[in-house]
Short mmCIF file of C-alpha atoms (C1' of nucleotides) in Angstrom, two decimals:
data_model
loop_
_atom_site.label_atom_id
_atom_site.label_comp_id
_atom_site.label_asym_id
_atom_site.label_seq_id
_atom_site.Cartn_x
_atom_site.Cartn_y
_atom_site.Cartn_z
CA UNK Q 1310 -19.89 20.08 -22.05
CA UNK Q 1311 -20.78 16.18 -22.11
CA UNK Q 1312 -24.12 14.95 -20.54
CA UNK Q 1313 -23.97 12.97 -17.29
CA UNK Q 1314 -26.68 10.76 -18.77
CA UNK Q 1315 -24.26 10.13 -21.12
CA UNK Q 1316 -21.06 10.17 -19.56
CA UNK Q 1317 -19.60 6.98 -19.14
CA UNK Q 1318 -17.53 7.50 -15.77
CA UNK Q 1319 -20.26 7.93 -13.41
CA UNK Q 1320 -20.78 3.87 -14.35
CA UNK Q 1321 -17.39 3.78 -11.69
CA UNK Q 1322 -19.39 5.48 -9.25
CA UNK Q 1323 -22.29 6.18 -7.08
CA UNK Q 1324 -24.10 8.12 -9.56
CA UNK Q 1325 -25.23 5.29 -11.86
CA UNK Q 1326 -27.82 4.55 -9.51
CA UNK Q 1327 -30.02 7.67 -9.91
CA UNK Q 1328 -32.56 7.73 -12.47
CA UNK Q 1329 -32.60 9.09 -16.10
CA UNK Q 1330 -34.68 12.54 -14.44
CA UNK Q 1331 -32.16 13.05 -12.06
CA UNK Q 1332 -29.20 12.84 -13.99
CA UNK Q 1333 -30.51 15.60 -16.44
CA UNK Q 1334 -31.01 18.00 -13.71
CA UNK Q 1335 -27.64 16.85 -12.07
CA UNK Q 1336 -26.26 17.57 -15.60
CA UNK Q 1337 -27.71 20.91 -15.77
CA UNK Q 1338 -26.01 22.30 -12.77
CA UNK Q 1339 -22.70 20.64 -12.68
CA UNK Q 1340 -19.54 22.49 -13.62
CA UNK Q 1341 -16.89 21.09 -15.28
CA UNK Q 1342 -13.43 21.93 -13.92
CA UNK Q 1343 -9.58 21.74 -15.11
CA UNK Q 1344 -7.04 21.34 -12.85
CA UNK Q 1345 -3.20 21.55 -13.17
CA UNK Q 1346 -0.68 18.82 -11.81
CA UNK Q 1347 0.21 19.91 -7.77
CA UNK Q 1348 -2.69 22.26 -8.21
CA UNK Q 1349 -4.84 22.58 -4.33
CA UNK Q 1350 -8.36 20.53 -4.98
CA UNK Q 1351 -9.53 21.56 -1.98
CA UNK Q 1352 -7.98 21.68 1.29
CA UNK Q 1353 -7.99 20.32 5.47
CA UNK Q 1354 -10.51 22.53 7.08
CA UNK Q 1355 -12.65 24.10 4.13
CA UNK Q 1356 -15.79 23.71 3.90
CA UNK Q 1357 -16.91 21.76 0.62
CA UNK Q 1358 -20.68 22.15 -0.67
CA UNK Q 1359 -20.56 19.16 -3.07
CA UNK Q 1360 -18.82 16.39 -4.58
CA UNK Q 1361 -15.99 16.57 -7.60
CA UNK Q 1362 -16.52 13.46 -9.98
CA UNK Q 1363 -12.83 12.69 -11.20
CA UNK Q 1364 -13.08 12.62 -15.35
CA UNK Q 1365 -9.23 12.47 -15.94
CA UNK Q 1366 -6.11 12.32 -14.03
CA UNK Q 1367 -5.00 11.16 -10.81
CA UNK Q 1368 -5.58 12.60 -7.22
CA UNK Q 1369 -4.07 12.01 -3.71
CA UNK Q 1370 -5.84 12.47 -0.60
CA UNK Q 1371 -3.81 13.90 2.03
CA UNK Q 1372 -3.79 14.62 5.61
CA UNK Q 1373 -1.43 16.67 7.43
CA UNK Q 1374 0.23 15.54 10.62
CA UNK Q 1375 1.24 17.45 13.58
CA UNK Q 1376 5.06 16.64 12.60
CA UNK Q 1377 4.25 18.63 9.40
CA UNK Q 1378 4.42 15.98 6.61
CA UNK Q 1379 1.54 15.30 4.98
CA UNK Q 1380 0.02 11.56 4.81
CA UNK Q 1381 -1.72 10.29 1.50
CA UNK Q 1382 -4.78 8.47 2.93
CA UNK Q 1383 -6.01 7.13 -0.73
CA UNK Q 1384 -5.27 7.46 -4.25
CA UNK Q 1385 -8.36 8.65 -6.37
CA UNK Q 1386 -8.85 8.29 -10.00
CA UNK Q 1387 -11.26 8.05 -12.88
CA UNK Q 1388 -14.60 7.67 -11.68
CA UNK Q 1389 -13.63 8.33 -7.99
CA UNK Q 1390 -16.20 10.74 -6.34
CA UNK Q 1391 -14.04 13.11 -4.49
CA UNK Q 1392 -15.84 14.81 -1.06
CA UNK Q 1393 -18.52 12.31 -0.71
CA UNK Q 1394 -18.29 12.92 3.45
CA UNK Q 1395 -19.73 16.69 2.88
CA UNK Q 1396 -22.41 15.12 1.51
CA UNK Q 1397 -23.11 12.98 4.58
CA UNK Q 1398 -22.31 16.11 7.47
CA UNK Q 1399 -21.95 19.65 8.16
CA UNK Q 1400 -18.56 19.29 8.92
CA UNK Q 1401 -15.19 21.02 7.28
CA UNK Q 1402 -13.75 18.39 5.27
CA UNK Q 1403 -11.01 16.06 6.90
CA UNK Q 1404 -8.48 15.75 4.23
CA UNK Q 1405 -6.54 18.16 1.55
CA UNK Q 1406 -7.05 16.83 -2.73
CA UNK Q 1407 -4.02 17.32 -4.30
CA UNK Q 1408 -3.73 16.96 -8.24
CA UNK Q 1409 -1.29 14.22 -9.09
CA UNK Q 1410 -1.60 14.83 -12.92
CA UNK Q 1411 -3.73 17.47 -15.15
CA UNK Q 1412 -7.03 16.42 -14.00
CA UNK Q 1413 -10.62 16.73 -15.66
CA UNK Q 1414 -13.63 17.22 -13.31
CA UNK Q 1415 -16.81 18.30 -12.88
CA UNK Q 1416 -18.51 19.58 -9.74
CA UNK Q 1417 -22.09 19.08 -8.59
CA UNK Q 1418 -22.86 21.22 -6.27
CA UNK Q 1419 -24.35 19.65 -3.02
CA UNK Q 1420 -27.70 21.39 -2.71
CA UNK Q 1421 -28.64 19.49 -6.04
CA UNK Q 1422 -27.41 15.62 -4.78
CA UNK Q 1423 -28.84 16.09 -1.31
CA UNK Q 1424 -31.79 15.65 -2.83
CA UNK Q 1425 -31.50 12.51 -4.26
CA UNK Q 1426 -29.98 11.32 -1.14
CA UNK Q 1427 -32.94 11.58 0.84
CA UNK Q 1428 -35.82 10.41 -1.93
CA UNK Q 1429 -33.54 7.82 -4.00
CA UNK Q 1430 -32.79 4.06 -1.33
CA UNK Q 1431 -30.97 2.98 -4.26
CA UNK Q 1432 -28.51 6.19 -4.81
CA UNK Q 1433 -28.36 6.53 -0.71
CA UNK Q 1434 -27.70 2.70 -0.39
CA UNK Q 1435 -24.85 3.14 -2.70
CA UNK Q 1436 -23.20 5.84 -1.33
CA UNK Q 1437 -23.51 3.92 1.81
CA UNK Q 1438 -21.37 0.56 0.15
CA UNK Q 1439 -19.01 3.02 -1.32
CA UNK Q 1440 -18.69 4.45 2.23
CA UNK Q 1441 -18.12 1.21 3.72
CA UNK Q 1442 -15.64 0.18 1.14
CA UNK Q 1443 -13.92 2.75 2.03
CA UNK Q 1444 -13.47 2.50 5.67
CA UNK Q 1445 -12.51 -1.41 5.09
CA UNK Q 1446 -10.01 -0.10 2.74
CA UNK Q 1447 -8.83 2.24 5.56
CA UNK Q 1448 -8.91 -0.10 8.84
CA UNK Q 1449 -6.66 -2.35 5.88
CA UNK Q 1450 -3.99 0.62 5.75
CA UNK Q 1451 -3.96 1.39 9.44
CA UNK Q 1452 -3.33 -2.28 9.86
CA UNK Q 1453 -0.81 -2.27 7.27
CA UNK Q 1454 0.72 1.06 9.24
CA UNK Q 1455 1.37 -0.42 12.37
CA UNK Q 1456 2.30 -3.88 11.58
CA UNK Q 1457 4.51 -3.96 8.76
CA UNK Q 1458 7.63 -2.50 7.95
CA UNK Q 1459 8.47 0.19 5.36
CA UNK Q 1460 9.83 -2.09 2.82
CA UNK Q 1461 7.06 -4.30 2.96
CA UNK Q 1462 4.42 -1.62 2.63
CA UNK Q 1463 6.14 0.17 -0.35
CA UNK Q 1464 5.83 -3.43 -2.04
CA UNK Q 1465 2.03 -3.14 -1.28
CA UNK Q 1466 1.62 -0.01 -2.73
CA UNK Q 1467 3.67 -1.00 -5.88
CA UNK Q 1468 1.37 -3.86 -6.26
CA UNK Q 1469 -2.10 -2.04 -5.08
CA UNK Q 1470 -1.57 0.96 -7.84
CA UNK Q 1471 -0.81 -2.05 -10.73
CA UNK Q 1472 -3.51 -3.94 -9.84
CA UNK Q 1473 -6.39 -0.74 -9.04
CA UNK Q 1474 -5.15 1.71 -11.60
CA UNK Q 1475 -2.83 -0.59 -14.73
CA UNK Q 1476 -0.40 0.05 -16.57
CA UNK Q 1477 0.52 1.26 -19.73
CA UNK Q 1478 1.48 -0.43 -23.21
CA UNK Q 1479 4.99 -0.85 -22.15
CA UNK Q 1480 3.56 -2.37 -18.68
CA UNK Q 1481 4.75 0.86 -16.94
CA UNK Q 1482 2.23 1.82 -14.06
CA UNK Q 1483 -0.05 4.18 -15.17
CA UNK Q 1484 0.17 6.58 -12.43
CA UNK Q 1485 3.63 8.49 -12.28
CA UNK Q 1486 4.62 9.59 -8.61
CA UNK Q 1487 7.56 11.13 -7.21
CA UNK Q 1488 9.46 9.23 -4.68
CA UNK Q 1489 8.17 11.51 -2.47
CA UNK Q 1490 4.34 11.08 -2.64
CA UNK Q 1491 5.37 7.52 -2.82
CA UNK Q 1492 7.02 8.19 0.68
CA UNK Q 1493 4.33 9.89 1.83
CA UNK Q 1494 2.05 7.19 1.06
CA UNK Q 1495 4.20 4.36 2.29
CA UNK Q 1496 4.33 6.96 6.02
CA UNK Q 1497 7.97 6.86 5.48
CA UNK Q 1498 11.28 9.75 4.87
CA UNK Q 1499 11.78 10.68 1.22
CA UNK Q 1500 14.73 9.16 1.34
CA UNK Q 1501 13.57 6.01 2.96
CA UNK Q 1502 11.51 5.41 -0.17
CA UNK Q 1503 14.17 6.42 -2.24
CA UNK Q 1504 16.69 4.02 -0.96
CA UNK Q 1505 14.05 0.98 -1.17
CA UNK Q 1506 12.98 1.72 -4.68
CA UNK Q 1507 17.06 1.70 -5.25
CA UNK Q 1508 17.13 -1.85 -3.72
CA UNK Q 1509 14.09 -3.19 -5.65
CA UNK Q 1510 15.91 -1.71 -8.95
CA UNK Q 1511 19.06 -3.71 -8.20
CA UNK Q 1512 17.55 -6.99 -7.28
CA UNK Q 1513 15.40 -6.65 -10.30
CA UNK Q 1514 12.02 -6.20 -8.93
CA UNK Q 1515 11.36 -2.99 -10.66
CA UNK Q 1516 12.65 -1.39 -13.57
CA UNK Q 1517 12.09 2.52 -13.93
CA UNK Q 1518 12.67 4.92 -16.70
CA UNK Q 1519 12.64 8.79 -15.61
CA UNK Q 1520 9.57 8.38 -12.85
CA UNK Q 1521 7.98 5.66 -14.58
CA UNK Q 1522 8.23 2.21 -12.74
CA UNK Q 1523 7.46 -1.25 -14.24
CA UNK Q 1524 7.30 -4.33 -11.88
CA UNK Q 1525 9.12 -6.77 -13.24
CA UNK Q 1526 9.08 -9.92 -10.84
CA UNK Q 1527 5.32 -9.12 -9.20
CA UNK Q 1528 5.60 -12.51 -7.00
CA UNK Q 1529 8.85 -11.32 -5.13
CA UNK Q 1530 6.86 -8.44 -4.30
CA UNK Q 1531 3.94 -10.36 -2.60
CA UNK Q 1532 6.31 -12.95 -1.19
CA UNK Q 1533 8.75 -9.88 0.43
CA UNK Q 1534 9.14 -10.77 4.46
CA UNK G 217 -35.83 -8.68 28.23
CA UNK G 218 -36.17 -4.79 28.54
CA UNK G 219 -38.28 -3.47 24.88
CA UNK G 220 -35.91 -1.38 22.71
CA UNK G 221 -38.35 1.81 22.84
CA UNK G 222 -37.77 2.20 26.28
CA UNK G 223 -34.04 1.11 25.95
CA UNK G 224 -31.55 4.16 27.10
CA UNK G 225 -28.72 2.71 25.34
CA UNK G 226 -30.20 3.08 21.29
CA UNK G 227 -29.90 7.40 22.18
CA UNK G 228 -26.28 6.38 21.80
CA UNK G 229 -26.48 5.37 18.26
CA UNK G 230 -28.32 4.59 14.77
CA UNK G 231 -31.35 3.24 16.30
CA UNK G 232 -32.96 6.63 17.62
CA UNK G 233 -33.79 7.24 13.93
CA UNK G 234 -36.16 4.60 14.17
CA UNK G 235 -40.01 5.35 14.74
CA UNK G 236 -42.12 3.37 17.86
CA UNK G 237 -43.35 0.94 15.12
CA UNK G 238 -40.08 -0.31 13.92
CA UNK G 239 -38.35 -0.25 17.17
CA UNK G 240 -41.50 -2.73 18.66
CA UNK G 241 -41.15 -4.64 15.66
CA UNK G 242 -37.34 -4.76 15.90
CA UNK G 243 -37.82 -5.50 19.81
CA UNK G 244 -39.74 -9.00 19.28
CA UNK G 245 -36.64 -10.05 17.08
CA UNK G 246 -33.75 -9.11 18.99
CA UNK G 247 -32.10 -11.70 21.76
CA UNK G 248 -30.39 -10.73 24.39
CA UNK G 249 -26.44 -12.13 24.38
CA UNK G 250 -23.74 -12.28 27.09
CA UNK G 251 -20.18 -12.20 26.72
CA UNK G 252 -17.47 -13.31 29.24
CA UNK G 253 -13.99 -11.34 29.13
CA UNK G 254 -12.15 -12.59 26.15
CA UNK G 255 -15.06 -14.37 24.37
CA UNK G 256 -14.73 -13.81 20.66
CA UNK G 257 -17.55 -12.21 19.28
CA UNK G 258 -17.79 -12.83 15.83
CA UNK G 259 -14.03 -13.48 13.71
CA UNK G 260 -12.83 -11.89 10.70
CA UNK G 261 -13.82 -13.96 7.69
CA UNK G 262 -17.46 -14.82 9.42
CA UNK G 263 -20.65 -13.71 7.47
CA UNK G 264 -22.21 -11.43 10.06
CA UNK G 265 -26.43 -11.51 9.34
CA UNK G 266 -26.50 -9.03 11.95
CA UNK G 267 -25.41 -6.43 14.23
CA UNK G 268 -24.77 -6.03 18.04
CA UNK G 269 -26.02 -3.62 19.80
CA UNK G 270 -23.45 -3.20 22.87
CA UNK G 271 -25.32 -2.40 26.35
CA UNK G 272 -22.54 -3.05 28.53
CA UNK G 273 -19.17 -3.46 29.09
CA UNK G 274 -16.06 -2.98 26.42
CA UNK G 275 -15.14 -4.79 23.05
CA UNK G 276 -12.06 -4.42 20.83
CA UNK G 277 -12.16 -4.90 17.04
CA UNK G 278 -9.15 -6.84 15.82
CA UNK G 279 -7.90 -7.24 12.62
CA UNK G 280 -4.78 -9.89 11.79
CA UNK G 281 -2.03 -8.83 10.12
CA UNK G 282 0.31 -10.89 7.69
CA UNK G 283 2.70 -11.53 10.60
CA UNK G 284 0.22 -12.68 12.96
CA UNK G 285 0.33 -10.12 14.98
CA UNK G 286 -3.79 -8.24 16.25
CA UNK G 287 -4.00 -4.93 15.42
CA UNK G 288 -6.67 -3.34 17.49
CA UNK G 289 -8.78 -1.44 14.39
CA UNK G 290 -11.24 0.06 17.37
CA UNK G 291 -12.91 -0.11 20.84
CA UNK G 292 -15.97 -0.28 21.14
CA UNK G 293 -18.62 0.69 24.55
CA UNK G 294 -21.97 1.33 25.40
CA UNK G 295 -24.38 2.32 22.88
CA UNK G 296 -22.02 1.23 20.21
CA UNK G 297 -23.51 -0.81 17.14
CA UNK G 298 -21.13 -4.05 15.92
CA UNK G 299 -21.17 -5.04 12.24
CA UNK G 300 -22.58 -2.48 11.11
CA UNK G 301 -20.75 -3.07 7.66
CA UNK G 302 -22.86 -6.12 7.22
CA UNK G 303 -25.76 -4.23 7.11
CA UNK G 304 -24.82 -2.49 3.92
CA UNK G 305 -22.63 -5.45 2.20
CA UNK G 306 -23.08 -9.06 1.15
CA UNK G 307 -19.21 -9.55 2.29
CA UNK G 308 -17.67 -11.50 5.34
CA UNK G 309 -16.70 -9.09 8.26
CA UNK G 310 -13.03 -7.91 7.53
CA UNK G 311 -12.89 -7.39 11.69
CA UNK G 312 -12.95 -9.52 14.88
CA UNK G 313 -14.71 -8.50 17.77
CA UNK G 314 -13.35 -9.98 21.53
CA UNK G 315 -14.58 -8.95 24.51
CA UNK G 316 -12.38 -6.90 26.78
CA UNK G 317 -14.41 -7.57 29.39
CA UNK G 318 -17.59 -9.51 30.57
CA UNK G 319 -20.47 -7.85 28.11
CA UNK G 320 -23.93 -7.45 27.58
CA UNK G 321 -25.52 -7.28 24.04
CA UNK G 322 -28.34 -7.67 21.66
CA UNK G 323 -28.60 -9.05 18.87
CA UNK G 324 -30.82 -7.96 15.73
CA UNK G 325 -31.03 -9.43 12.77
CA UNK G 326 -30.40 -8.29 9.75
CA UNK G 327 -32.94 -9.18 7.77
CA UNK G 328 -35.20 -7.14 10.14
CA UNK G 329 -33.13 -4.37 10.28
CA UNK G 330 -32.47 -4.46 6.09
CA UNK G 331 -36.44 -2.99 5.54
CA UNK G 332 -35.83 0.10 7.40
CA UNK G 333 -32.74 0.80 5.96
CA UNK G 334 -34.52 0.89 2.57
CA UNK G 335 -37.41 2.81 3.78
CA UNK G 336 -36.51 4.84 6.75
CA UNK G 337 -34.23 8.02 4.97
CA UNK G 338 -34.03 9.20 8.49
CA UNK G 339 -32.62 5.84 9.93
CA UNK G 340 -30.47 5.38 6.48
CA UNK G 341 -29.25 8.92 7.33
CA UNK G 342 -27.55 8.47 10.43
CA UNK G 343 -25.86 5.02 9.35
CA UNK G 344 -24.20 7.19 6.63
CA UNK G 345 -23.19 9.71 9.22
CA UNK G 346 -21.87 6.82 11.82
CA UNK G 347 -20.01 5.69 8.91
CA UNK G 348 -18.83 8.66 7.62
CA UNK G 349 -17.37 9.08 11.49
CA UNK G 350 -15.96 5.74 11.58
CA UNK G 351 -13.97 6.93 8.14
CA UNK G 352 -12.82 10.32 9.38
CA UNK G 353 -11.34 8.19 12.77
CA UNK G 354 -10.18 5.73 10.78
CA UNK G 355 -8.17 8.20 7.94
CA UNK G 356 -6.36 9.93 11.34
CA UNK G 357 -5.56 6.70 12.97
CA UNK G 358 -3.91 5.72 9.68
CA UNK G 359 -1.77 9.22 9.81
CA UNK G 360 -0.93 8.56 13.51
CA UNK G 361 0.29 5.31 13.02
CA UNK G 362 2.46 6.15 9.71
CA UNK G 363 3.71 9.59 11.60
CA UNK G 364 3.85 9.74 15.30
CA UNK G 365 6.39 8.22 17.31
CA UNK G 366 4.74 4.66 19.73
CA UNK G 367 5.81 7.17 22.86
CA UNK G 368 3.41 10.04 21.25
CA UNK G 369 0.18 7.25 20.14
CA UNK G 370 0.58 5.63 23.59
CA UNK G 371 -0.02 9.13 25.06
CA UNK G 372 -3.10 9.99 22.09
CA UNK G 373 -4.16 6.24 23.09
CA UNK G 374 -4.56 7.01 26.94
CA UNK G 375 -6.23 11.12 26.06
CA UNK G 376 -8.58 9.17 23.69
CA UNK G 377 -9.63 6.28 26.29
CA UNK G 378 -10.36 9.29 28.79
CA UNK G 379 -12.17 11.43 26.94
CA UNK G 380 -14.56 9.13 25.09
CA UNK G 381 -14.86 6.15 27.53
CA UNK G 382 -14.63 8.51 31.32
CA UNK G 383 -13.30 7.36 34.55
CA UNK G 384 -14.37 5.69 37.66
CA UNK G 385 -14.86 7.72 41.31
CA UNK G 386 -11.17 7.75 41.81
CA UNK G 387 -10.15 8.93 38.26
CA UNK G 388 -8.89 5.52 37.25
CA UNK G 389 -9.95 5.23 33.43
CA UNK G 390 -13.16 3.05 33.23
CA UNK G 391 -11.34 0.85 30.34
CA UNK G 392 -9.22 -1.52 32.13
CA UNK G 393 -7.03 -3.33 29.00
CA UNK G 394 -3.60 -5.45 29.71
CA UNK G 395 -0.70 -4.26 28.14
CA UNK G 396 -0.44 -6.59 25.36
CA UNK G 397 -4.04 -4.52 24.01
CA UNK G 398 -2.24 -0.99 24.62
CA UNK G 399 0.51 -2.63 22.53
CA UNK G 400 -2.06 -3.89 19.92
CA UNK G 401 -4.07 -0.48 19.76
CA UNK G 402 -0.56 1.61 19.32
CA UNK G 403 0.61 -1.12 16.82
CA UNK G 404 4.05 -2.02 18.76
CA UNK G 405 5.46 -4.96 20.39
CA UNK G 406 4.20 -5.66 24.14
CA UNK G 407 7.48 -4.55 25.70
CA UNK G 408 7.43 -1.42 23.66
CA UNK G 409 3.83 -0.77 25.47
CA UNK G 410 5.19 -1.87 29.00
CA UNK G 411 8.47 0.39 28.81
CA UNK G 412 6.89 3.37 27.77
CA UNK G 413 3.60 3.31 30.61
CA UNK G 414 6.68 2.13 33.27
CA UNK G 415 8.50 5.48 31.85
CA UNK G 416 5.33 7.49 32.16
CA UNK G 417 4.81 6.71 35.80
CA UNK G 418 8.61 7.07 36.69
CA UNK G 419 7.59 10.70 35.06
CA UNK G 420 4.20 10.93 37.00
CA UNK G 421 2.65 11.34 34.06
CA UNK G 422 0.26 8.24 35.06
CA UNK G 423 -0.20 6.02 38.23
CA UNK G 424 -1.35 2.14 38.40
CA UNK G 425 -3.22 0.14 40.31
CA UNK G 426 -2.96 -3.40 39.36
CA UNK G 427 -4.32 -2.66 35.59
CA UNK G 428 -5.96 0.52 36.04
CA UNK G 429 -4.50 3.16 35.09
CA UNK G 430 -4.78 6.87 36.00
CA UNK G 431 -4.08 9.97 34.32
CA UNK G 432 -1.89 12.19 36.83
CA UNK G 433 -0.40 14.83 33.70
CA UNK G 434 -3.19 15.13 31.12
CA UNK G 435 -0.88 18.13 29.59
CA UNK G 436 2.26 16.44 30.10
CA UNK G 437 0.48 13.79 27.76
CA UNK G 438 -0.90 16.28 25.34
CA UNK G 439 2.30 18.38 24.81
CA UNK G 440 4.49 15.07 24.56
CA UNK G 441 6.37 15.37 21.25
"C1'" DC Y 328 -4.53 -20.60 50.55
"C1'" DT Y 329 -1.35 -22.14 47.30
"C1'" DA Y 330 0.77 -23.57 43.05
"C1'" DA Y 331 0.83 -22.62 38.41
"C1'" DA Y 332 0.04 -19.56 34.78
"C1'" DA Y 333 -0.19 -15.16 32.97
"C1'" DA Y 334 1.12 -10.53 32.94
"C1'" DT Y 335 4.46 -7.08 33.94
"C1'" DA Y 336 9.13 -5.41 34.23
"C1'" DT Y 337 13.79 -4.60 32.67
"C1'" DG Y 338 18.45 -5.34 30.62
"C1'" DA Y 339 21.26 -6.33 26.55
"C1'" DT Y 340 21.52 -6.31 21.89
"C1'" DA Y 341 20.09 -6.30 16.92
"C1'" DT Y 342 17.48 -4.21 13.39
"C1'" DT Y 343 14.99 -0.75 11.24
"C1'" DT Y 344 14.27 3.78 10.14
"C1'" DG Y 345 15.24 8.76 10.34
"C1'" DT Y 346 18.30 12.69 9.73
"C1'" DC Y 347 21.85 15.35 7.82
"C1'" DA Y 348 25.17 16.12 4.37
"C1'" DT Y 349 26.53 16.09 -0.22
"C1'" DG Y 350 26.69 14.84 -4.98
"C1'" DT Y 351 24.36 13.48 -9.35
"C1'" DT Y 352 20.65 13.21 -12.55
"C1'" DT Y 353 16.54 14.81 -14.64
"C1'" DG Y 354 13.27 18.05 -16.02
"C1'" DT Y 355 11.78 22.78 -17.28
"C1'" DG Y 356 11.48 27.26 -19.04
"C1'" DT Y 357 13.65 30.53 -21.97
"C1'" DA E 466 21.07 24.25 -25.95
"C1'" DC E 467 21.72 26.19 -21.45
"C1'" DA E 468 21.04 27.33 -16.73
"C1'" DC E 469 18.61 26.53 -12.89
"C1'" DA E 470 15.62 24.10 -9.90
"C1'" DA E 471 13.74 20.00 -8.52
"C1'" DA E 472 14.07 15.28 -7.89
"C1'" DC E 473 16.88 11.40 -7.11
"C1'" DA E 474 20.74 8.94 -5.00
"C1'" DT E 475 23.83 7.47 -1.42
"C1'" DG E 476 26.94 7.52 2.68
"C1'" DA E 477 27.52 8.20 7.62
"C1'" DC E 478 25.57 8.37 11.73
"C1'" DA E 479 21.76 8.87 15.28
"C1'" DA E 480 17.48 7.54 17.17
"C1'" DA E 481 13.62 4.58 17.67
"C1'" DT E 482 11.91 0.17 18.07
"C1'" DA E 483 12.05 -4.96 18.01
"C1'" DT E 484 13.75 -9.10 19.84
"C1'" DC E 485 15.47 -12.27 23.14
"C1'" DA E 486 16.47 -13.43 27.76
"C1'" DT E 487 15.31 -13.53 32.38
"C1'" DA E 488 13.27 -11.83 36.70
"C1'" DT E 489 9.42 -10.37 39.37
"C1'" DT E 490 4.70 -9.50 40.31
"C1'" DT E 491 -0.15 -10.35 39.79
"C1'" DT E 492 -3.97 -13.17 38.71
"C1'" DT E 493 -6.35 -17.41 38.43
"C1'" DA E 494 -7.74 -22.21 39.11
"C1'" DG E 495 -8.32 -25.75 42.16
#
DNA sequence: CTAAAAATATGATATTTGTCATGTTTGTGT
DNA sequence: ACACAAACATGACAAATATCATATTTTTAG
């Protein structure tokens, strides 16, 4: 398996600001993992000793509501660090990781980070950014939530996953996602999502081919009332 | 001004992690501020080269959404620490912070604070775990908005002001907001907010006084669906 | 104390969104 | 290539929520 001196994702995360030493012996007792699209990360309740660095793929973070349906909180790719609350407190994790693609990971175990967390300002400090990044990126969605209406939010998330994550050579969005994760993200019914996706199609926003979707007019998106 | 080591209200947050030494030092910088009822504190967009440290009284933070409308992102009370964010980024504050009612604060300044946040693992420590809090309310905030009827959050909304904020000698919750803020913090319009508290106390499920509000059914609001 | 302003209350109606039913397309394993 | 399951699509209707209009009550300023 590849170093993590060496490794050129942890440059995405918070694990480019410990030292040459401490990568090695990060390195040493990480395990790399494989996991299958739809395949159960980890899930609501369990408790997680240490973080999963995302090599490949594409994960959603879920919660599940009292009504049942699940809610994706935040999309996590390449680079993402997945679990980085366990590192912080003894509680059972918050949210469910759900594989969204075949995924490529390795795990550090926490005993070996906490460590670095209490001797290294400059690791600690940025977990801390990433942290608040985060929770800015959150009070954004809750906003988003409660103010504006399903349409308009499934135009955000069209434009948030081209702009965060790409697309491919044909300009297709790199991450494929059923209509109903999309729904789920949006806090929306299945069909709900379906429908609006239908609209954007006919007025030529969006093109798709099987699940793939390609924006096609990204303005009318960010001008959509 | 009353010295920070003696100060009851830092047990309530990030600034018990500090030793004697910094506190005293952080003491000679802070100044003392007062708030009237609806006094903006600081305003989304402003660079914050501080944080408030909340001794009295009650503050909302706002964020605006695209169609003008507040959404109420948090509330904040006694003990609570304001801008906390600032601390750890160079960024503007994403949040406003308005007084709900007449306030009493202090003020430190970043720059004084910044040197134990390199230094002090203990103090970084619990600004990671505040943080990581903040996250874990904010991720279930953003699931209640995109999944639970207004009814069920206005009933959540009213449980959540009683258990964390208390209530005065006659049970009347110690938060006194208008109903354009319950409206803001459940993310509906005002009417929506007015209807469904007039519905509750038609049920009994709550009683007025002028503003206050009190709690008659705590069950009837927990096992709303 | 009083007039004006702000907040609360409520009805009527429009709009958005959810739910259920049913059919079609797409993908997958053999 | 086929059969089956899953995902997608769409109509009809129900429910939730927003909006606009208009009183009434409460609070505030002078």
């Amino acid at each position: 398996m590849s170093k993590c001196e060496s490794c050129i994702v942890k440059e995405f995360n918070s694990l480019k600001a410990l030292t040459r030493e401490e990568l090695m012996r990060v390195s040493n007792c990480k395990t790399g993992k494989i996991f299958k699209k739809g395949q159960v990360v980890f899930e609501e309740g369990e408790t997680l000793n240490g973080v999963y660095c995302v090599k490949d793929g594409v994960c959603k973070l879920t919660k599940l509501s009292e009504n049942g349906k699940d809610q994706v909180v935040k999309l996590v790719v390449k680079g993402g660090l997945l679990g980085k609350r366990s590192l912080v407190t003894e509680q059972k994790t918050n949210l469910s990781a759900i594989a969204l693609s075949d995924m490529e990971m390795c795990f550090i175990p926490k005993s070996e980070i906490m460590e670095d967390l209490q001797k290294n300002p400059k690791f600690t400090m940025d977990v801390l950014k990433k942290m608040a990044h985060d929770l800015k990126e959150s009070d954004e969605s809750l906003v988003n939530m409660a103010q504006k209406s399903v349409k308009r939010r499934m135009a955000e998330i069209l434009m948030y996953i081209h702009d965060n994550f790409g697309t491919d050579d044909e300009d297709y969005l790199s991450i494929v996602i059923s209509r109903e994760d999309y729904a789920s993200i949006v806090g929306t019914a299945t069909e709900s999502a379906i429908r609006i996706l239908s609209q954007f199609k006919k007025e030529g926003i969006i093109s798709t081919r099987g699940k793939q979707i390609r924006i096609e007019d990204y303005s009318a998106l960010k001008w959509m009332e």
